[in-house]
Short mmCIF file of C-alpha atoms and ligand atoms in Angstrom, two decimals:
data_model
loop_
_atom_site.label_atom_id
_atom_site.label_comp_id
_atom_site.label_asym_id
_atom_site.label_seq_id
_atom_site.Cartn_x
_atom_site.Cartn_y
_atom_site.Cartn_z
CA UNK A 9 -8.67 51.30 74.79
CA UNK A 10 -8.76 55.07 73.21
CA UNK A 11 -6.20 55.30 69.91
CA UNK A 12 -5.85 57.99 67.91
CA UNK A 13 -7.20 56.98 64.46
CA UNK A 14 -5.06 58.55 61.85
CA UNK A 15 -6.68 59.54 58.44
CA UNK A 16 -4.85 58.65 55.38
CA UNK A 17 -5.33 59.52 51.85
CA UNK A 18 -4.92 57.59 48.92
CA UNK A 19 -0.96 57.75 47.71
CA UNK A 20 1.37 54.84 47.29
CA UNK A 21 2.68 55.80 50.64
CA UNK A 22 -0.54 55.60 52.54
CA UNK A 23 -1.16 52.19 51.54
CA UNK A 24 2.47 51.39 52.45
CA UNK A 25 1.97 52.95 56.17
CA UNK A 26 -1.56 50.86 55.97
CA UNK A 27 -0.22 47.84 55.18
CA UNK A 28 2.37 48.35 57.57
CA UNK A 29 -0.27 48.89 60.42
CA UNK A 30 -2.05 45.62 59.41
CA UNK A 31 1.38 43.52 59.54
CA UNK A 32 1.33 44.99 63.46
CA UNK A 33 -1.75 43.81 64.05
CA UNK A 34 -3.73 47.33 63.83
CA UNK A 35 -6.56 48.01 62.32
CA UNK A 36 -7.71 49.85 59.05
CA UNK A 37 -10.91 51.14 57.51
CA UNK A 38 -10.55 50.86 54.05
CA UNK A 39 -12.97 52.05 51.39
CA UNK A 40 -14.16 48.87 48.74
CA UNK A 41 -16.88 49.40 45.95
CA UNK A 42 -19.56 48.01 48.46
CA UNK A 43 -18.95 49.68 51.64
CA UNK A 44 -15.60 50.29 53.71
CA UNK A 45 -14.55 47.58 55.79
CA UNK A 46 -13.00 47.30 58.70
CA UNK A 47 -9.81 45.27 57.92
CA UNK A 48 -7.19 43.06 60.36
CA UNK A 49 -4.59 40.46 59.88
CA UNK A 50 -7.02 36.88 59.09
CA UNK A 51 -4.18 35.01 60.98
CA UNK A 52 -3.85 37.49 63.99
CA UNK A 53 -6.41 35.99 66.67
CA UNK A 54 -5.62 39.52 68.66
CA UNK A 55 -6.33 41.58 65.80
CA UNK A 56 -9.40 39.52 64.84
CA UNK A 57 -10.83 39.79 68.19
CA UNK A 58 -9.92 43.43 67.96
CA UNK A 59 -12.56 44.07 65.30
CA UNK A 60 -15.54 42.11 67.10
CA UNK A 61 -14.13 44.80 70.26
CA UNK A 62 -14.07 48.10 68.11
CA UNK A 63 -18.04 47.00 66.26
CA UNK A 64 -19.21 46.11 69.80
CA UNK A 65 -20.73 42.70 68.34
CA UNK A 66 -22.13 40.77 71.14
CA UNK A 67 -21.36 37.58 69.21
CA UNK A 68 -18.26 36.03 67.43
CA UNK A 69 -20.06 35.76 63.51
CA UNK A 70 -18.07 34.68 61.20
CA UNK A 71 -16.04 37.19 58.57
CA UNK A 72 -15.31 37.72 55.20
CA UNK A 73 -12.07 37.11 54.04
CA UNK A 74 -10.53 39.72 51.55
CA UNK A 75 -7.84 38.94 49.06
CA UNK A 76 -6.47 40.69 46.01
CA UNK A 77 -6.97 37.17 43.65
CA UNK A 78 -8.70 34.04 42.73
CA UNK A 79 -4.67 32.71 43.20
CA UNK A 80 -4.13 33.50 46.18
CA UNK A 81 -6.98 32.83 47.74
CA UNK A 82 -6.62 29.23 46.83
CA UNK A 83 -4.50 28.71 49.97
CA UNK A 84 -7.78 29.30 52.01
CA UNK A 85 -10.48 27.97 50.34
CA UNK A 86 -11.19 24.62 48.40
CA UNK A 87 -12.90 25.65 44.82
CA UNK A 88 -14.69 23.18 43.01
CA UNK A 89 -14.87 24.38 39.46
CA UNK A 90 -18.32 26.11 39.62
CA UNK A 91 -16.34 28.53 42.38
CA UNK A 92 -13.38 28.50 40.13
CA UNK A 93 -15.70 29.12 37.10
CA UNK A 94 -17.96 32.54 39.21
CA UNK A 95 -14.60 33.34 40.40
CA UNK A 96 -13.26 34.14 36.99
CA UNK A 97 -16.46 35.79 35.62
CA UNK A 98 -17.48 37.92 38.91
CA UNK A 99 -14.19 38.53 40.63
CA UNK A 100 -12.85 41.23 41.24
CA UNK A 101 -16.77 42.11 42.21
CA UNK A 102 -19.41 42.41 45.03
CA UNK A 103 -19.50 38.64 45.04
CA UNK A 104 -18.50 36.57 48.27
CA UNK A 105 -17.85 32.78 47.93
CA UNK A 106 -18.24 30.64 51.35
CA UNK A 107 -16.58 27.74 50.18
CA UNK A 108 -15.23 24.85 52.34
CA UNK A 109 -11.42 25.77 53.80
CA UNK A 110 -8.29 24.70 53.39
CA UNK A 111 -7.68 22.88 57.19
CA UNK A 112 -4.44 24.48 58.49
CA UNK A 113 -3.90 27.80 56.53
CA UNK A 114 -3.05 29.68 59.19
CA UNK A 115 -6.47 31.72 59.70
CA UNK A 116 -7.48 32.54 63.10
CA UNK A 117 -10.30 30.66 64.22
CA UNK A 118 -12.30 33.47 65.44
CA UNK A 119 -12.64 34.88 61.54
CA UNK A 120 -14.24 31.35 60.29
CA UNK A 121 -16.30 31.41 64.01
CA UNK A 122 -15.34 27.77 64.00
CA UNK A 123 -17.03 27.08 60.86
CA UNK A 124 -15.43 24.61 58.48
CA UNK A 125 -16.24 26.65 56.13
CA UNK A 126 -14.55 30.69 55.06
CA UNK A 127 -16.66 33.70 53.26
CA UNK A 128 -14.02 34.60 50.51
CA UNK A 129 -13.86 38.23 48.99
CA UNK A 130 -11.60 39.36 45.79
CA UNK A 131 -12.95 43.60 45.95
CA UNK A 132 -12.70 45.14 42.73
CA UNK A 133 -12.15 48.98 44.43
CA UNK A 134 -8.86 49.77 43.11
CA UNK A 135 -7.76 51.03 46.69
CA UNK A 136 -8.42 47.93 48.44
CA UNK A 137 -6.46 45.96 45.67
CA UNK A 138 -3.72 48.32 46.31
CA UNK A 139 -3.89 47.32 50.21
CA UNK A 140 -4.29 43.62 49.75
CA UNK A 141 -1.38 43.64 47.09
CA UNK A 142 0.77 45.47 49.48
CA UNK A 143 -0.40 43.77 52.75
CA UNK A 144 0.15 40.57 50.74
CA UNK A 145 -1.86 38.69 53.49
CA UNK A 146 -5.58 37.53 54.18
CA UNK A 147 -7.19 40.64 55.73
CA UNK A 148 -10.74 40.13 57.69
CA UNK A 149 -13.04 42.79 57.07
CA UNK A 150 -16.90 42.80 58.18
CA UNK A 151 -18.21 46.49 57.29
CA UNK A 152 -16.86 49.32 59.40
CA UNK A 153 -19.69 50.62 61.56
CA UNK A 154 -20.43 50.00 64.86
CA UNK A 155 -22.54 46.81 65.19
CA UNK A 156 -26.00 47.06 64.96
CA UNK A 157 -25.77 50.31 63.06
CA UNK A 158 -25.72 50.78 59.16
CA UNK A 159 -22.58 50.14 56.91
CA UNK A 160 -20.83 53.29 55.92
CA UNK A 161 -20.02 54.32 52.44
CA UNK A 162 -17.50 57.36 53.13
CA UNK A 163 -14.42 57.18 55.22
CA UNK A 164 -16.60 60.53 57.48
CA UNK A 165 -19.25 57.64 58.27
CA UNK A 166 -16.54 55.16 59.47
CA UNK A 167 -14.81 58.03 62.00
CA UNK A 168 -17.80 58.75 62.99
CA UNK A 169 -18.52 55.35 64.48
CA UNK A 170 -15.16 53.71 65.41
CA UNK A 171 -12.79 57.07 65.77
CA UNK A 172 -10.74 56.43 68.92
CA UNK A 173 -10.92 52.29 67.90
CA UNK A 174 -9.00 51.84 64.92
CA UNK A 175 -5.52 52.52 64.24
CA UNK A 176 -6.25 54.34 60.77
CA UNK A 177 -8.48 54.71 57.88
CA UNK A 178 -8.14 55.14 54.15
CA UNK A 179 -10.38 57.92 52.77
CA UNK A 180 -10.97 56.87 48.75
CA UNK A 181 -14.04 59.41 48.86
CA UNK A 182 -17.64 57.70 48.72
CA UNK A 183 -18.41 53.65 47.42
CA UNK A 184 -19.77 53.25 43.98
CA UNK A 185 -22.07 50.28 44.98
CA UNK A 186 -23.39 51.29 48.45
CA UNK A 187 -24.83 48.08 49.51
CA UNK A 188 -22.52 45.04 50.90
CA UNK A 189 -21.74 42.05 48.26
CA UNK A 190 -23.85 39.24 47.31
CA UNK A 191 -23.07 35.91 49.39
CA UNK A 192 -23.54 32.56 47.48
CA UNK A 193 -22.82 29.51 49.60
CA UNK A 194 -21.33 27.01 47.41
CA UNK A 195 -20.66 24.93 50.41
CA UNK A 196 -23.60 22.15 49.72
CA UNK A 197 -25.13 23.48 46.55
CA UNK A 198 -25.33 27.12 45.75
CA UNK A 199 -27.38 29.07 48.13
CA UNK A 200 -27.85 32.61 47.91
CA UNK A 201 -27.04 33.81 51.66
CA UNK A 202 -27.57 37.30 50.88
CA UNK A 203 -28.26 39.48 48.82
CA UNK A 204 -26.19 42.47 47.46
CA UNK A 205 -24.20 44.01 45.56
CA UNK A 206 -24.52 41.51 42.36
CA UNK A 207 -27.89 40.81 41.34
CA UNK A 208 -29.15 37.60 41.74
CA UNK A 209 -29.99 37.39 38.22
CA UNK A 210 -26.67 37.49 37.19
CA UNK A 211 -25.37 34.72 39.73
CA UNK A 212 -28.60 32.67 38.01
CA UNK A 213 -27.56 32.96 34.61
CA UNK A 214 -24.09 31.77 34.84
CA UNK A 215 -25.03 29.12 37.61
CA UNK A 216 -28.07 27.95 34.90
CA UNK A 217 -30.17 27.12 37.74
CA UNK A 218 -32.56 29.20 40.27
CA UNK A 219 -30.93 30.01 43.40
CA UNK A 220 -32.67 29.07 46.63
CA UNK A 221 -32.28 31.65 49.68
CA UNK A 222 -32.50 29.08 52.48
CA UNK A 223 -30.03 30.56 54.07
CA UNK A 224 -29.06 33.22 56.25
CA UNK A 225 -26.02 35.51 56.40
CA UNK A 226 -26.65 36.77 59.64
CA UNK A 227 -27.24 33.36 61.09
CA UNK A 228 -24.89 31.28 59.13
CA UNK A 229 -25.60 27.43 58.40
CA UNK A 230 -28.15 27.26 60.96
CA UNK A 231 -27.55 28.51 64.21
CA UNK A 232 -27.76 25.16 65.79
CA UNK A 233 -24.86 23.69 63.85
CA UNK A 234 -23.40 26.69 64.78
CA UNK A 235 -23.44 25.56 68.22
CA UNK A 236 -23.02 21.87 67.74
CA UNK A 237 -19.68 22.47 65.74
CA UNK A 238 -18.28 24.46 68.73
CA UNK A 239 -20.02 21.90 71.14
CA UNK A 240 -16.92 20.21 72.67
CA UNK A 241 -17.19 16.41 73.88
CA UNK A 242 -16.62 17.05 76.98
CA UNK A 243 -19.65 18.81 79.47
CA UNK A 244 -19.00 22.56 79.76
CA UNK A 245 -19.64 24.42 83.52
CA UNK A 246 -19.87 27.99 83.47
CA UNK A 247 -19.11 31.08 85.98
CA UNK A 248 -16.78 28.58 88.55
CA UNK A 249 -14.66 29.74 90.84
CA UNK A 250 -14.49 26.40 92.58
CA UNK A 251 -13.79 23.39 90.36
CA UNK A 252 -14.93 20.06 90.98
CA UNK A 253 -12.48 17.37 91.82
CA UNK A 254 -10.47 16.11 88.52
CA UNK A 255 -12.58 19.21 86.95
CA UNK A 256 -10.43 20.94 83.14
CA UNK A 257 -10.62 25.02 84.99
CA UNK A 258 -10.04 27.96 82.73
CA UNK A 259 -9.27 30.37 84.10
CA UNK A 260 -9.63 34.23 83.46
CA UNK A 261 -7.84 36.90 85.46
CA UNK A 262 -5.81 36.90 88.38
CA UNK A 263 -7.88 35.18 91.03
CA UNK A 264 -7.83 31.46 89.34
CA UNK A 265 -4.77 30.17 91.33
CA UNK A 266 -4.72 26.36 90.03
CA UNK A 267 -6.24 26.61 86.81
CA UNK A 268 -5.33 24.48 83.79
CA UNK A 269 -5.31 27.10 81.93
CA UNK A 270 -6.40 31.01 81.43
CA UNK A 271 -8.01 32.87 79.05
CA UNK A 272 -6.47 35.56 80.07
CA UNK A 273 -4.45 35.91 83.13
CA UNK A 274 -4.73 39.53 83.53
CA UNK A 275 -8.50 39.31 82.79
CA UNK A 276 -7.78 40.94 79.16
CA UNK A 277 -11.22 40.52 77.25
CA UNK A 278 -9.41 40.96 73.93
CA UNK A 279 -6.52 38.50 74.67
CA UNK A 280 -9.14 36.28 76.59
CA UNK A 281 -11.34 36.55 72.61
CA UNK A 282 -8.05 35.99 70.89
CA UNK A 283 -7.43 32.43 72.94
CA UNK A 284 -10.92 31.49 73.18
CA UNK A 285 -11.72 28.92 70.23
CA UNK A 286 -7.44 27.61 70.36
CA UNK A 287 -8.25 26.88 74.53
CA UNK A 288 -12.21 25.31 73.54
CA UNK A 289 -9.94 22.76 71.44
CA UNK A 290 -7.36 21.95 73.66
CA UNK A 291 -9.32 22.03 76.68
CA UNK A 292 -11.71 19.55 75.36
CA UNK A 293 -8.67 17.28 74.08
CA UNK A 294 -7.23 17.10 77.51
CA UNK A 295 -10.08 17.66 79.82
CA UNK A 296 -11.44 14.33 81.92
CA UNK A 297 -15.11 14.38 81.06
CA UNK A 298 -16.00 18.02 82.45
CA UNK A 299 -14.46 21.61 81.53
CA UNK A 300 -14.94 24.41 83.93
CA UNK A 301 -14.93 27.92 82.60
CA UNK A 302 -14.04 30.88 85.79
CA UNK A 303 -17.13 33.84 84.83
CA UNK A 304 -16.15 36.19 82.16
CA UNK A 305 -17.78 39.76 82.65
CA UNK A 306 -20.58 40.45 80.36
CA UNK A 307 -19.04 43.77 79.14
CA UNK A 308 -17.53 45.19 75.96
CA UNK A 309 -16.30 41.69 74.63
CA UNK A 310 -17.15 39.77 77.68
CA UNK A 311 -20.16 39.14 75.88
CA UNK A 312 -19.16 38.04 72.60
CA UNK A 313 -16.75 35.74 74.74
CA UNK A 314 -20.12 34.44 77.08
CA UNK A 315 -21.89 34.29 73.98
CA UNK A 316 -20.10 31.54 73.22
CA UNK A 317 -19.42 29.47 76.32
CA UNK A 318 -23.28 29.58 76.48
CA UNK A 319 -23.55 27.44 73.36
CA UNK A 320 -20.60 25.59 74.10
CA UNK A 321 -22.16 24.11 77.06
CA UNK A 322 -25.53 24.24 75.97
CA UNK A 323 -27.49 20.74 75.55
CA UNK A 324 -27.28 20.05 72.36
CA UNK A 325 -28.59 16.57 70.37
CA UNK A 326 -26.46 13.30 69.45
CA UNK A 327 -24.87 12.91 66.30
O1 TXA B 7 -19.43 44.10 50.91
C1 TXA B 7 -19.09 43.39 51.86
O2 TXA B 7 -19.22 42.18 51.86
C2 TXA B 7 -18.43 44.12 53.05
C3 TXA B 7 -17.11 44.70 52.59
C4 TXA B 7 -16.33 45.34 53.70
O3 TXA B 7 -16.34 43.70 51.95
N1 TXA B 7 -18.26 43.23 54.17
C5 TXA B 7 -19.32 42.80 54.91
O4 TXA B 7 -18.98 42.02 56.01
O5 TXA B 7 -20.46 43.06 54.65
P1 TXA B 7 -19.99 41.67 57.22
O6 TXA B 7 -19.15 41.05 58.32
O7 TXA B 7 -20.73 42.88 57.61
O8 TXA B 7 -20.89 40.56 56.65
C6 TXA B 7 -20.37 39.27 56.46
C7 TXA B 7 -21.46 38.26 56.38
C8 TXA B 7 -22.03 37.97 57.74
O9 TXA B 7 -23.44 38.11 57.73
C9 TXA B 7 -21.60 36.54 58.01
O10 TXA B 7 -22.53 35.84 58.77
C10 TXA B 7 -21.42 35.98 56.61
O11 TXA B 7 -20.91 37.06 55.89
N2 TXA B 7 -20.44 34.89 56.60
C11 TXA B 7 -19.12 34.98 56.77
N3 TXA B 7 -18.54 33.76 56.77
C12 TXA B 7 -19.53 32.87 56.58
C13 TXA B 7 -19.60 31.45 56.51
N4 TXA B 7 -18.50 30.69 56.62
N5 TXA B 7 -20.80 30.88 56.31
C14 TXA B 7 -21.92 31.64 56.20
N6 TXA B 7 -21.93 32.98 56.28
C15 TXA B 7 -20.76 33.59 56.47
MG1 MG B 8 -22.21 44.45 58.29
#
């Protein structure tokens, strides 16, 4: 899909037509004091799966989740009081929390990639505060380049990748910090995912203890429990046109005549992203031992989308 991306400056009425083109379920670059972000609706699966479309990520990582305060992010996330305590000495600040979620909150599950656990962000940049405040809404926002490419830190670097794929950006001239934020995983013990935009050092000193970097941003958790947590009980087939007898089919376009379901009828790859993880659950709650997935083409988001079948009906170990 080709949209014109419209350029906005910084007034009280750009961040009113911004906001406004979030609550459709567009998208916005938006400058914070790390790097801009690209920024959706958290609890629009279509605009979520929009982002992972306009990057070109051929897989469905998790996102951070930006909101303008401690309060209100309380609705997503569970904060033990270390969180609440770095919360109120780091926030607003390049610091991102994963912290265990708050089941039901509305957030699409593509932004959490089925994790139990949500990457919370409360941006200091007064221009994002102005969006979130005026959005009043969870916005998901990895950083706005093209995957595989580096972040940008001027609204000129953002066009440049993703003109023609977003519905708008907010040009607030160049990022003071220039690298992304600091992740601390305070999810089983703090773990210092990755580092950024707050020293280490810092995070140390209030935490009284020396962080450990098991972890890995880019590969969150482990990438097998990744897998396992998406693993449904029931054996997954992939690329079937011709179900077994009794066989759960999902479907995907219009040549699936019978199927239980459909990722997407028209064979929409961002509609078939947007349902993927809600028909995973509900296929494996109703399916009779086996699910049967129609093939997906492995373009554009096709991949993202195969991606994840793969390690949804991958072998995977007991318990
Ligand atoms: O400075 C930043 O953090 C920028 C600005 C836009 O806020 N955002 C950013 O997002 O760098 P992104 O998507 O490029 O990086 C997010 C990282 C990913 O490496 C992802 O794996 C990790 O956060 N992450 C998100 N949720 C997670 C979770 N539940 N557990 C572990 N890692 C998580
Ligand atoms: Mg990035």
């Amino acid at each position: 899909m080709q949209i014109t991306t419209q350029s906005f400056g910084t007034t009280p009425d750009d961040i009113a037509a911004a906001a406004g083109i979030l609550r459709a379920g567009g998208l916005v670059g938006f400058a914070t004091e790390t790097v801009y972000g690209l920024g959706g609706d958290a609890r629009n699966d279509r605009a979520v799966a929009r982002i992972f479309e306009a990057k070109g990520r051929p897989h469905f990582n998790p996102l951070i989740v930006h909101l303008p305060d401690w309060q209100r992010a309380q609705a997503y996330a569970v904060f033990s009081d270390q969180a609440k305590a770095l919360a109120a000495k780091f926030w607003p600040g390049p610091l991102t929390l994963v912290l265990p979620f708050v089941e039901g909150s509305g957030l699409s599950p593509l932004v959490t990639a089925g994790l139990d656990s949500v990457a919370i962000r409360v941006p200091a940049h007064p221009v994002a505060r102005a969006l979130l405040r005026a959005f009043d809404g969870p916005v998901a926002a990895p950083s706005a380049n093209p995957s595989g490419r580096v972040s940008p830190t001027r609204a000129a670097h953002v066009l440049a990748g993703l003109s023609g794929k977003i519905e708008a950006v907010l040009d607030a001239g160049p990022c003071g910090v220039g690298v992304e934020s600091t992740i601390l995983g305070l999810v089983d013990g703090p773990v210092l995912l990755r580092h950024g935009g707050l020293p280490a050092e810092a995070l140390e000193a209030a935490l009284g203890t020396t962080l450990t970097t098991g972890g890995n941003a880019q590969k969150p958790s482990a990438p097998g429990q990744l897998a396992s947590h998406y693993a449904p009980e029931a054996a997954v087939r992939l690329n079937v046109t011709c179900p077994a007898q009794g066989e759960f089919w999902v479907g995907f376009g219009p040549d699936c005549t019978g199927a239980d379901m459909s990722l997407s009828p028209s064979g929409d790859l961002v509609e078939a992203a947007a349902n993927l993880f809600h028909i995973l659950r509900v296929a494996d709650s109703r399916a009779n031992g086996s699910i049967a997935f129609a093939p997906v083409p492995e373009v554009g988001l096709g991949r993202a989308i195969n991606d994840r079948l793969r390690r949804a009906a991958a072998p995977r170990p007991k318990g």
